[in-house]
PDB file as gemmi writes it, atoms N, CA and C in Angstrom:
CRYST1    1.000    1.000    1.000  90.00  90.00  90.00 P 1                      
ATOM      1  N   UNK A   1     -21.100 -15.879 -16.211  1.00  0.00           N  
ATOM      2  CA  UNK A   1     -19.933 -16.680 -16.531  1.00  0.00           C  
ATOM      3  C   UNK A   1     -19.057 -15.998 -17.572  1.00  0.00           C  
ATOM      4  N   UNK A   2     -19.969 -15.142 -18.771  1.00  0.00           N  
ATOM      5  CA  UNK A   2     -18.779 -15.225 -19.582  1.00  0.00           C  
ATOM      6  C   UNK A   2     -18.082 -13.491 -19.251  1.00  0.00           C  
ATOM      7  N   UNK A   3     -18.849 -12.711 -18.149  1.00  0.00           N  
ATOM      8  CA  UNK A   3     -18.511 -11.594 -18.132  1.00  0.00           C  
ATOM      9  C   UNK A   3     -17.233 -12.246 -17.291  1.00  0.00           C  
ATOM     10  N   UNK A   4     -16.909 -13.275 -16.336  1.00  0.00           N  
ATOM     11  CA  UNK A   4     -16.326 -13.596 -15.389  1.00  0.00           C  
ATOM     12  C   UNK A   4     -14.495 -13.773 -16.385  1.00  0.00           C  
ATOM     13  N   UNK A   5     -15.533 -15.287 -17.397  1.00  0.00           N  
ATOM     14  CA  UNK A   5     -14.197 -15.312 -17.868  1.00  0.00           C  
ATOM     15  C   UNK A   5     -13.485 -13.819 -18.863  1.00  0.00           C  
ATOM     16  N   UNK A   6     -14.131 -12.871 -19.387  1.00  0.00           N  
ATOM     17  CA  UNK A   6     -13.520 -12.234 -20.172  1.00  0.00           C  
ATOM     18  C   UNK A   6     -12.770 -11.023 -19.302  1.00  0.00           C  
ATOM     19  N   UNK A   7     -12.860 -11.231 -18.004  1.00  0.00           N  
ATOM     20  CA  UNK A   7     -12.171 -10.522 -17.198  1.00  0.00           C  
ATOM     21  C   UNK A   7     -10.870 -11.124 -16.608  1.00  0.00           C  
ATOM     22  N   UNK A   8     -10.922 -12.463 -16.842  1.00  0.00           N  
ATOM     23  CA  UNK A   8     -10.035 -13.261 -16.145  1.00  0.00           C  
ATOM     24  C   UNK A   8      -9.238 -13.159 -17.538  1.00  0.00           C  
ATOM     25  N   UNK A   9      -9.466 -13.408 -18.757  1.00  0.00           N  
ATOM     26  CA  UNK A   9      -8.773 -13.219 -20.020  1.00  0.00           C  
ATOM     27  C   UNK A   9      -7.637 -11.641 -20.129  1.00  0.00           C  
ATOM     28  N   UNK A  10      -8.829 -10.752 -19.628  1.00  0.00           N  
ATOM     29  CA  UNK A  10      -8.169  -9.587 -19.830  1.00  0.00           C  
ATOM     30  C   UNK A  10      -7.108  -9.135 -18.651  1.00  0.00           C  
ATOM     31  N   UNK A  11      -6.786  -9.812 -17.438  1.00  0.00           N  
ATOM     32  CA  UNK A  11      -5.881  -9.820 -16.496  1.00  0.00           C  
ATOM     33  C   UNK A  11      -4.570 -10.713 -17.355  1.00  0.00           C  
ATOM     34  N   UNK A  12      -5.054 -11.596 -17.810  1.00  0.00           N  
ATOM     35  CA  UNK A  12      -3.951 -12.950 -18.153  1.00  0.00           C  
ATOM     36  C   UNK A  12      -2.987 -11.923 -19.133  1.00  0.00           C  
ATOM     37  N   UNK A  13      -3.754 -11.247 -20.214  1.00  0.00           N  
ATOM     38  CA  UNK A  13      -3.169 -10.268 -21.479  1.00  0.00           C  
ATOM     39  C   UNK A  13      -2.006  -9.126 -20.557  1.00  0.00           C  
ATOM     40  N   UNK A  14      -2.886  -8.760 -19.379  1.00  0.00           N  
ATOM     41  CA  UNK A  14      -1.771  -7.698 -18.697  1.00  0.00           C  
ATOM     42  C   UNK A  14      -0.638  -8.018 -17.694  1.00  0.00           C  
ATOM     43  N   UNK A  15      -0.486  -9.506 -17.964  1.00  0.00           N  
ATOM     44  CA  UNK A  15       0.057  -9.921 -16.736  1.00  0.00           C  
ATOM     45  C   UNK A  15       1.822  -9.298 -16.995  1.00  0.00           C  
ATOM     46  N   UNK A  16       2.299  -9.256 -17.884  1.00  0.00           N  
ATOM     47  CA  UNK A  16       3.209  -8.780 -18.057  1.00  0.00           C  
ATOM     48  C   UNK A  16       3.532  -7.154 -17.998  1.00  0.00           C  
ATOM     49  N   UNK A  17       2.600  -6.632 -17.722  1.00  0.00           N  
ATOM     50  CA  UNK A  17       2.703  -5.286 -17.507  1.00  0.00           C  
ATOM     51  C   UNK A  17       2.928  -5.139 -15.570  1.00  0.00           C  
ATOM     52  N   UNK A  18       2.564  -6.077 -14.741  1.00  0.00           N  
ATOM     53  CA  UNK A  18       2.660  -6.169 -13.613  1.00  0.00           C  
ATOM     54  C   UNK A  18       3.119  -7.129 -12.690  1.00  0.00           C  
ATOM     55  N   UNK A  19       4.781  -7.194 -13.708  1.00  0.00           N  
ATOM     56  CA  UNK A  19       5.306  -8.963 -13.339  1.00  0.00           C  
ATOM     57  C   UNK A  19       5.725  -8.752 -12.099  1.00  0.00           C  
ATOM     58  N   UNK A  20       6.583  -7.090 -12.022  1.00  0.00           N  
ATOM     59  CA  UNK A  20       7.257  -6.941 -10.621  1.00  0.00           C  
ATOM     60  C   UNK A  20       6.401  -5.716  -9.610  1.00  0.00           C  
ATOM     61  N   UNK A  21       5.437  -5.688 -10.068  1.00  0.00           N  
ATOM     62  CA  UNK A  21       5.029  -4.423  -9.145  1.00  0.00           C  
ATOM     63  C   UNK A  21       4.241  -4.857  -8.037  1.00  0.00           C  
ATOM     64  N   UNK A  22       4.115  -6.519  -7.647  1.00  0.00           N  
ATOM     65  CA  UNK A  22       4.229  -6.849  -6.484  1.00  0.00           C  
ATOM     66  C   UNK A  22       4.709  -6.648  -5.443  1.00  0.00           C  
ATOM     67  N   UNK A  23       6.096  -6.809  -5.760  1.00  0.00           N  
ATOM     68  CA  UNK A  23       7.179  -6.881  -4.967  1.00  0.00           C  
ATOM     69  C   UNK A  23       7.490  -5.390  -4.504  1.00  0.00           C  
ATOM     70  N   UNK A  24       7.233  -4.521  -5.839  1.00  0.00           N  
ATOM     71  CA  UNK A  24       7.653  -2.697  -5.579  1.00  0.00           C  
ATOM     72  C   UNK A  24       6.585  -2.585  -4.337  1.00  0.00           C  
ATOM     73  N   UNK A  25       5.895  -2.942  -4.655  1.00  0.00           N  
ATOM     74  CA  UNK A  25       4.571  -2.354  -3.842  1.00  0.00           C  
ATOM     75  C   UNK A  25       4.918  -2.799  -2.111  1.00  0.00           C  
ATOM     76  N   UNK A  26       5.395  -4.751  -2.439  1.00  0.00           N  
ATOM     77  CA  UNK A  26       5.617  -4.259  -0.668  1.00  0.00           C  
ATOM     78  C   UNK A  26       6.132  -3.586  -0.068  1.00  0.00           C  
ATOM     79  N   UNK A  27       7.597  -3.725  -0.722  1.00  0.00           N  
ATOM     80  CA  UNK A  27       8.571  -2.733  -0.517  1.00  0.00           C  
ATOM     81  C   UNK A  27       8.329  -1.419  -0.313  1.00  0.00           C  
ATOM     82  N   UNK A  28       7.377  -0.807  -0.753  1.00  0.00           N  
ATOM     83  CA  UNK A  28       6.547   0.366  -0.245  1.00  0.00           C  
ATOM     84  C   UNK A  28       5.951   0.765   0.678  1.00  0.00           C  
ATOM     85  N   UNK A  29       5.481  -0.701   0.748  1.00  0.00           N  
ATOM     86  CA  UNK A  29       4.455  -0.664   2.386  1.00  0.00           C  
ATOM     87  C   UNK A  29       5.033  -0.819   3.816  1.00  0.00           C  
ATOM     88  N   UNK A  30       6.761  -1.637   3.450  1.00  0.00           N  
ATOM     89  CA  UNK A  30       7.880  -1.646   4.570  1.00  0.00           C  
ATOM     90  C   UNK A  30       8.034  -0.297   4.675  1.00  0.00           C  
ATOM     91  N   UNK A  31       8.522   0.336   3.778  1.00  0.00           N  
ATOM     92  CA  UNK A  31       9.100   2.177   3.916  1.00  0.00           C  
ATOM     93  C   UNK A  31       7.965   2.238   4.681  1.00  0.00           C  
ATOM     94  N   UNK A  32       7.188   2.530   3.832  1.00  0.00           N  
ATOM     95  CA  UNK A  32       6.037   3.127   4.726  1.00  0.00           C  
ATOM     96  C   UNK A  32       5.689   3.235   6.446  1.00  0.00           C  
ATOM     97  N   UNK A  33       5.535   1.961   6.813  1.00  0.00           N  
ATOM     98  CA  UNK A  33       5.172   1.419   7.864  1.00  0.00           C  
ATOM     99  C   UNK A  33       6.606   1.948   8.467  1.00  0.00           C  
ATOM    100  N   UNK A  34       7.971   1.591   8.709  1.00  0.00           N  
ATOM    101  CA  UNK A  34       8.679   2.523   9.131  1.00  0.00           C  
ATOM    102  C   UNK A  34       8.834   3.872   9.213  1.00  0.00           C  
ATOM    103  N   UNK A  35       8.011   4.076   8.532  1.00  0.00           N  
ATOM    104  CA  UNK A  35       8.025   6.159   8.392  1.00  0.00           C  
ATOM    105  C   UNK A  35       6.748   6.189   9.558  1.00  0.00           C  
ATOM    106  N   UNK A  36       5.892   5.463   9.493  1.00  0.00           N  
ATOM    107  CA  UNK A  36       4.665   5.510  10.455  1.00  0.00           C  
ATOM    108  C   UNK A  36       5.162   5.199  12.117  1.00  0.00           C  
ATOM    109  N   UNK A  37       5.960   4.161  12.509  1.00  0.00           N  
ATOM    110  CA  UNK A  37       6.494   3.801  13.415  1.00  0.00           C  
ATOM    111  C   UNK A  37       7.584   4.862  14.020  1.00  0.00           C  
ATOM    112  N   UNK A  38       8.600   5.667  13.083  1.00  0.00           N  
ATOM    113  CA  UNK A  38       8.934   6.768  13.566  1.00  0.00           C  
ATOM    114  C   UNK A  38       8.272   7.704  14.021  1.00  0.00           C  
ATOM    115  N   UNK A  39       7.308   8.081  13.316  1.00  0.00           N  
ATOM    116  CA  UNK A  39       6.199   9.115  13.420  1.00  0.00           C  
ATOM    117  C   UNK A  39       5.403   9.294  15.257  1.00  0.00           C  
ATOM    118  N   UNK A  40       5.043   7.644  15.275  1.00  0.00           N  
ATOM    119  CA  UNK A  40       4.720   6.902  16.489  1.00  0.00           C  
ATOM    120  C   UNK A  40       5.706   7.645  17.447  1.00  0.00           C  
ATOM    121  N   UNK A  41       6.881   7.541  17.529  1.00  0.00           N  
ATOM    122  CA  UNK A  41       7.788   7.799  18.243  1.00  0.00           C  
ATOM    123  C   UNK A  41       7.949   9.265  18.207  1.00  0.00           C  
ATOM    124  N   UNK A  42       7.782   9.582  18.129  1.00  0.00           N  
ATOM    125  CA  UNK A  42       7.783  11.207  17.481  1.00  0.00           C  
ATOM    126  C   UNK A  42       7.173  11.718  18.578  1.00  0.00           C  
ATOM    127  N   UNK A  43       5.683  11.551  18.044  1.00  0.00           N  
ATOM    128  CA  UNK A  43       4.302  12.006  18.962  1.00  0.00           C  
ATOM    129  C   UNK A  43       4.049  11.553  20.013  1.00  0.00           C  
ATOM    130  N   UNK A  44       4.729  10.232  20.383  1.00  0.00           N  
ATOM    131  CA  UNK A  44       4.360   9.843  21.411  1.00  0.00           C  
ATOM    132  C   UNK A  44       5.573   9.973  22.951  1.00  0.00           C  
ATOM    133  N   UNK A  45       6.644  10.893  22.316  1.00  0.00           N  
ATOM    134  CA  UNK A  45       8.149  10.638  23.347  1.00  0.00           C  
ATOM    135  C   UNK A  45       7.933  12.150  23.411  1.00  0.00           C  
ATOM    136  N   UNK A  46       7.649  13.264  23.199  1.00  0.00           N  
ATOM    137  CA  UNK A  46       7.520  14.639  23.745  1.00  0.00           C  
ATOM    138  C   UNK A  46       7.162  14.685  24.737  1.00  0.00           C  
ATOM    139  N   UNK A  47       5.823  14.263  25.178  1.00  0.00           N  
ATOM    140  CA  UNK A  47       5.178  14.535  26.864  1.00  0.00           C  
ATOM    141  C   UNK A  47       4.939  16.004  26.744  1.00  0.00           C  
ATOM    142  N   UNK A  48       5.122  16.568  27.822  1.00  0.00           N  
ATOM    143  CA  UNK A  48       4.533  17.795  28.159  1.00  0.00           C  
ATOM    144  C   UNK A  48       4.811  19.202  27.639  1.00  0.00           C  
ATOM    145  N   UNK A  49       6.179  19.106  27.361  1.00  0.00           N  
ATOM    146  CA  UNK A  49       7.004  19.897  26.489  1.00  0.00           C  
ATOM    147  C   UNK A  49       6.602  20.299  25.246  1.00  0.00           C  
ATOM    148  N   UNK A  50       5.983  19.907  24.532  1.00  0.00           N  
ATOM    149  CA  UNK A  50       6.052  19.961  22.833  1.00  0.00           C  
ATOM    150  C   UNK A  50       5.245  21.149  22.771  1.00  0.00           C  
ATOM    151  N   UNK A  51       5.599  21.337  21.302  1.00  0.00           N  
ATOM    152  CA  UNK A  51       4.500  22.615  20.789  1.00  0.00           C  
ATOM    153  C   UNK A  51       3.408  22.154  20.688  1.00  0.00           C  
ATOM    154  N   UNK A  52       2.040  22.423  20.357  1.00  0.00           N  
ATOM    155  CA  UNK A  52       1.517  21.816  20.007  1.00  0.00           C  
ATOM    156  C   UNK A  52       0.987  22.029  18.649  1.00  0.00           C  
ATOM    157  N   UNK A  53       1.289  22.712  18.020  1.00  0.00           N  
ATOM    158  CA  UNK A  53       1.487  23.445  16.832  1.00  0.00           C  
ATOM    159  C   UNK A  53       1.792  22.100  15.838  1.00  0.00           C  
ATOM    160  N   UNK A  54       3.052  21.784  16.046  1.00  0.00           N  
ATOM    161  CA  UNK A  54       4.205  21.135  15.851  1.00  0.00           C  
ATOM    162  C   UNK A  54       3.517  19.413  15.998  1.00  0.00           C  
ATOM    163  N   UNK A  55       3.202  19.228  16.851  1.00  0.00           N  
ATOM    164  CA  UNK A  55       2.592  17.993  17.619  1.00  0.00           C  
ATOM    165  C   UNK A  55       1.314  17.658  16.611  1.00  0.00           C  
ATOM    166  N   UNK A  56       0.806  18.511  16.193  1.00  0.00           N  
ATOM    167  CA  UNK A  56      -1.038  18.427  15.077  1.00  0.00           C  
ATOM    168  C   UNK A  56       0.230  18.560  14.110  1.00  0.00           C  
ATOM    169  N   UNK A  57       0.489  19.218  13.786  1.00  0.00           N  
ATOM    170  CA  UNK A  57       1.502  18.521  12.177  1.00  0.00           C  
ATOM    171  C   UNK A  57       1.783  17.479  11.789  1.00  0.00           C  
ATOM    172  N   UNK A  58       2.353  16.303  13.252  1.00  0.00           N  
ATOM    173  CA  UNK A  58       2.951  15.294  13.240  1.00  0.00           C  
ATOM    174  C   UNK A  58       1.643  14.529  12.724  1.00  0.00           C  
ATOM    175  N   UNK A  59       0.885  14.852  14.029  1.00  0.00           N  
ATOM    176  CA  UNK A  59      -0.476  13.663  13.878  1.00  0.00           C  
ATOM    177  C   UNK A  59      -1.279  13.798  12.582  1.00  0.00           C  
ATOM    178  N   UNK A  60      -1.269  15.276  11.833  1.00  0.00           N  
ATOM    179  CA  UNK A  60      -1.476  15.198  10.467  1.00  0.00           C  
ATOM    180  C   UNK A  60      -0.733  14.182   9.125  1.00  0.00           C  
ATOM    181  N   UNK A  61       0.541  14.584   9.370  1.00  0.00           N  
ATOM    182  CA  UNK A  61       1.360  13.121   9.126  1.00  0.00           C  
ATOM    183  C   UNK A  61       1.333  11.886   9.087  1.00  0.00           C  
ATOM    184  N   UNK A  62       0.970  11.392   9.891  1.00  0.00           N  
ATOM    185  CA  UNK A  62       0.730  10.272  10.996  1.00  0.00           C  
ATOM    186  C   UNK A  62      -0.417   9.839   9.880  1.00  0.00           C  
ATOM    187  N   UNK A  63      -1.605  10.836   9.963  1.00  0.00           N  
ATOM    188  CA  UNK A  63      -2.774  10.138   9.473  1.00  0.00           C  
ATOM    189  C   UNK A  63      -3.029   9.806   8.169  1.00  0.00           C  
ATOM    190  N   UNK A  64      -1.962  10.914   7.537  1.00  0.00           N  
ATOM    191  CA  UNK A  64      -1.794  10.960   5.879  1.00  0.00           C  
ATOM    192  C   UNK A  64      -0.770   9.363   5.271  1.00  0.00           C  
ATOM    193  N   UNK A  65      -0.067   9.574   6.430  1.00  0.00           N  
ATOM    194  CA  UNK A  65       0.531   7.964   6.130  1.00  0.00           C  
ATOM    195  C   UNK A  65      -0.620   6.826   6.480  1.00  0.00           C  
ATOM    196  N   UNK A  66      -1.156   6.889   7.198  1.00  0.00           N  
ATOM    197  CA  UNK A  66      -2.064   5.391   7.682  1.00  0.00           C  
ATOM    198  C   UNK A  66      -2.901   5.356   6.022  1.00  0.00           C  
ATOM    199  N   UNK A  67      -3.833   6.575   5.834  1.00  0.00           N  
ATOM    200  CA  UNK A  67      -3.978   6.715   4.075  1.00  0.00           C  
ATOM    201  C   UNK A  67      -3.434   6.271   3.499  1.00  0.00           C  
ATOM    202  N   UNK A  68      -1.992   6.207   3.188  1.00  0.00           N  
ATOM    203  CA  UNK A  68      -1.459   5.978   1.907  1.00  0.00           C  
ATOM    204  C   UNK A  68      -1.162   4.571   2.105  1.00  0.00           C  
ATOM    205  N   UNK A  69      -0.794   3.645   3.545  1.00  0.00           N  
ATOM    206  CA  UNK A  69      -1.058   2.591   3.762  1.00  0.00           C  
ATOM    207  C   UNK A  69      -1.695   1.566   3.168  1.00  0.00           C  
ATOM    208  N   UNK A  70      -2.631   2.219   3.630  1.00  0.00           N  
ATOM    209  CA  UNK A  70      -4.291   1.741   3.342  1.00  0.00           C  
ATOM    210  C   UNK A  70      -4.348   1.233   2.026  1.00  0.00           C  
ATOM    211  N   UNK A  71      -3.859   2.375   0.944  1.00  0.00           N  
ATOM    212  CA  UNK A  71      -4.391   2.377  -0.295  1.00  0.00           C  
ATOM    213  C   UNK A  71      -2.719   1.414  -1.173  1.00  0.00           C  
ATOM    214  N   UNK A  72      -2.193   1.793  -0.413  1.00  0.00           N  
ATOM    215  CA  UNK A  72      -0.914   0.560  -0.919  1.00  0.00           C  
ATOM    216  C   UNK A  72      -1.510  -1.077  -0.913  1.00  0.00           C  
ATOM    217  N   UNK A  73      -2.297  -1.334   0.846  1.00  0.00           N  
ATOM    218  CA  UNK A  73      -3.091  -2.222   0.974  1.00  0.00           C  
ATOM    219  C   UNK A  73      -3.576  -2.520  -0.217  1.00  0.00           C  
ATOM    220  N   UNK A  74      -4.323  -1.930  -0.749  1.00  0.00           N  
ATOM    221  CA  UNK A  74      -5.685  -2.329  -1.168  1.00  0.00           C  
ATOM    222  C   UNK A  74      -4.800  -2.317  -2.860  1.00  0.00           C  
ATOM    223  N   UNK A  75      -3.466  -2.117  -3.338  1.00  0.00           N  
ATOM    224  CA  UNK A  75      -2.980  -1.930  -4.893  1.00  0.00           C  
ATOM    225  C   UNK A  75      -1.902  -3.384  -4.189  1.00  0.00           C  
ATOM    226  N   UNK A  76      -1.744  -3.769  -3.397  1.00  0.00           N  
ATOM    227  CA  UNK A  76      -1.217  -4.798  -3.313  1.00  0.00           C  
ATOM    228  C   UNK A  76      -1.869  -6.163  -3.291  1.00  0.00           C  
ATOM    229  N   UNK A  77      -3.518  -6.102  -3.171  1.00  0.00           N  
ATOM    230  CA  UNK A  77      -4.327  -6.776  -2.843  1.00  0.00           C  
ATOM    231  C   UNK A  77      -4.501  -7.176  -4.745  1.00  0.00           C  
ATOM    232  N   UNK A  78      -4.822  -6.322  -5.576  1.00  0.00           N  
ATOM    233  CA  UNK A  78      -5.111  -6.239  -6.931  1.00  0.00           C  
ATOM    234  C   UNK A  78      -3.718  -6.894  -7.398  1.00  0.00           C  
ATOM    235  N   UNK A  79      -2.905  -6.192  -7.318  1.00  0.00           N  
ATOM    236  CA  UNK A  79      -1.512  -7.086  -7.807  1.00  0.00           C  
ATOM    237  C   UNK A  79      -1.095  -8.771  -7.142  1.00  0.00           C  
ATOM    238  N   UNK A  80      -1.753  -8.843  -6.494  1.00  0.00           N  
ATOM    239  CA  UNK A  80      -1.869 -10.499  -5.717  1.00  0.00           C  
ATOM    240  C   UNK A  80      -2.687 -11.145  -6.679  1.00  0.00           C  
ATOM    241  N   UNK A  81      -3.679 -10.835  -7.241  1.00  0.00           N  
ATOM    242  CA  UNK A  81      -4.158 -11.143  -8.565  1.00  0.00           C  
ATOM    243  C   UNK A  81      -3.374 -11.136  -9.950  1.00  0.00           C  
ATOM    244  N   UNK A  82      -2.631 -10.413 -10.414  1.00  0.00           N  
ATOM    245  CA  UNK A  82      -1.916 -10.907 -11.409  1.00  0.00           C  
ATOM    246  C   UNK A  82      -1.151 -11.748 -10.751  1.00  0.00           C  
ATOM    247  N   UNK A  83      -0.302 -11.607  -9.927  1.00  0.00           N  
ATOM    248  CA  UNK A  83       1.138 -12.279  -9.248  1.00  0.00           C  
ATOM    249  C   UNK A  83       0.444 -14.007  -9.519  1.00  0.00           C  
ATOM    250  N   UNK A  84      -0.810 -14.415  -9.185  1.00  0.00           N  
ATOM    251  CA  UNK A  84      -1.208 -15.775  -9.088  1.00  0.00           C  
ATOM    252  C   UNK A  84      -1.568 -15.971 -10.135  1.00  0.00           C  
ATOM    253  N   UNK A  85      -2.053 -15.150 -11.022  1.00  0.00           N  
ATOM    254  CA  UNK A  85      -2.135 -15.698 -13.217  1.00  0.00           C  
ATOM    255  C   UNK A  85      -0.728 -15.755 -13.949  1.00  0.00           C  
ATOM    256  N   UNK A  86       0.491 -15.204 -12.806  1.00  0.00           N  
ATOM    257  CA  UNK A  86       1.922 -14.859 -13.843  1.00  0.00           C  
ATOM    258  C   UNK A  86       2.077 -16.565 -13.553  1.00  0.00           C  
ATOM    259  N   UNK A  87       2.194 -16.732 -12.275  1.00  0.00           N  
ATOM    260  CA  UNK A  87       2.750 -18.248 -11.979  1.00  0.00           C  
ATOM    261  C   UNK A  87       1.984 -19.692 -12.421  1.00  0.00           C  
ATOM    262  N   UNK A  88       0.808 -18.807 -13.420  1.00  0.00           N  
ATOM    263  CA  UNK A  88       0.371 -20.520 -14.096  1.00  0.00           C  
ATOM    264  C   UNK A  88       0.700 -20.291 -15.239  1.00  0.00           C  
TER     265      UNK A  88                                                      
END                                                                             
């Protein structure tokens, strides 16, 4: 219990350090996800033609974004936690 509350104390103290980085963060994850959806389009509208050189670059791309996704996920998930201690 009290390790619980002195963690919940020490979020409440930082809540002002992360009033708006909610919001930055989705806004990150929109870019994002549009840079991924181009990408989509990219790799997937060449067909037979492409380099393939060129084509493993993309999908290197491709995968380095789903990563950074991911990990936006998971810093937007933590900031959903202050965002609900700013509003009490």
């Amino acid at each position: 219990r009290r390790v619980l509350f002195r963690s919940i104390k020490s979020k409440y103290k930082q809540r002002e350090d992360h009033k708006n980085n909610y919001a930055t963060t989705k806004k990150e994850i929109t870019s994002k996800e549009k840079q991924l959806k181009s990408l989509n389009k990219k790799i997937n509208s060449k067909g037979i033609f492409s380099k393939k050189e060129k084509q493993e670059k993309q999908i290197a791309q491709y995968n380095e974004t789903i990563n950074q996704i991911q990990e936006l996920y998971k810093k937007l998930d933590e900031e959903e936690i202050y965002q609900k201690i700013i509003r009490t």
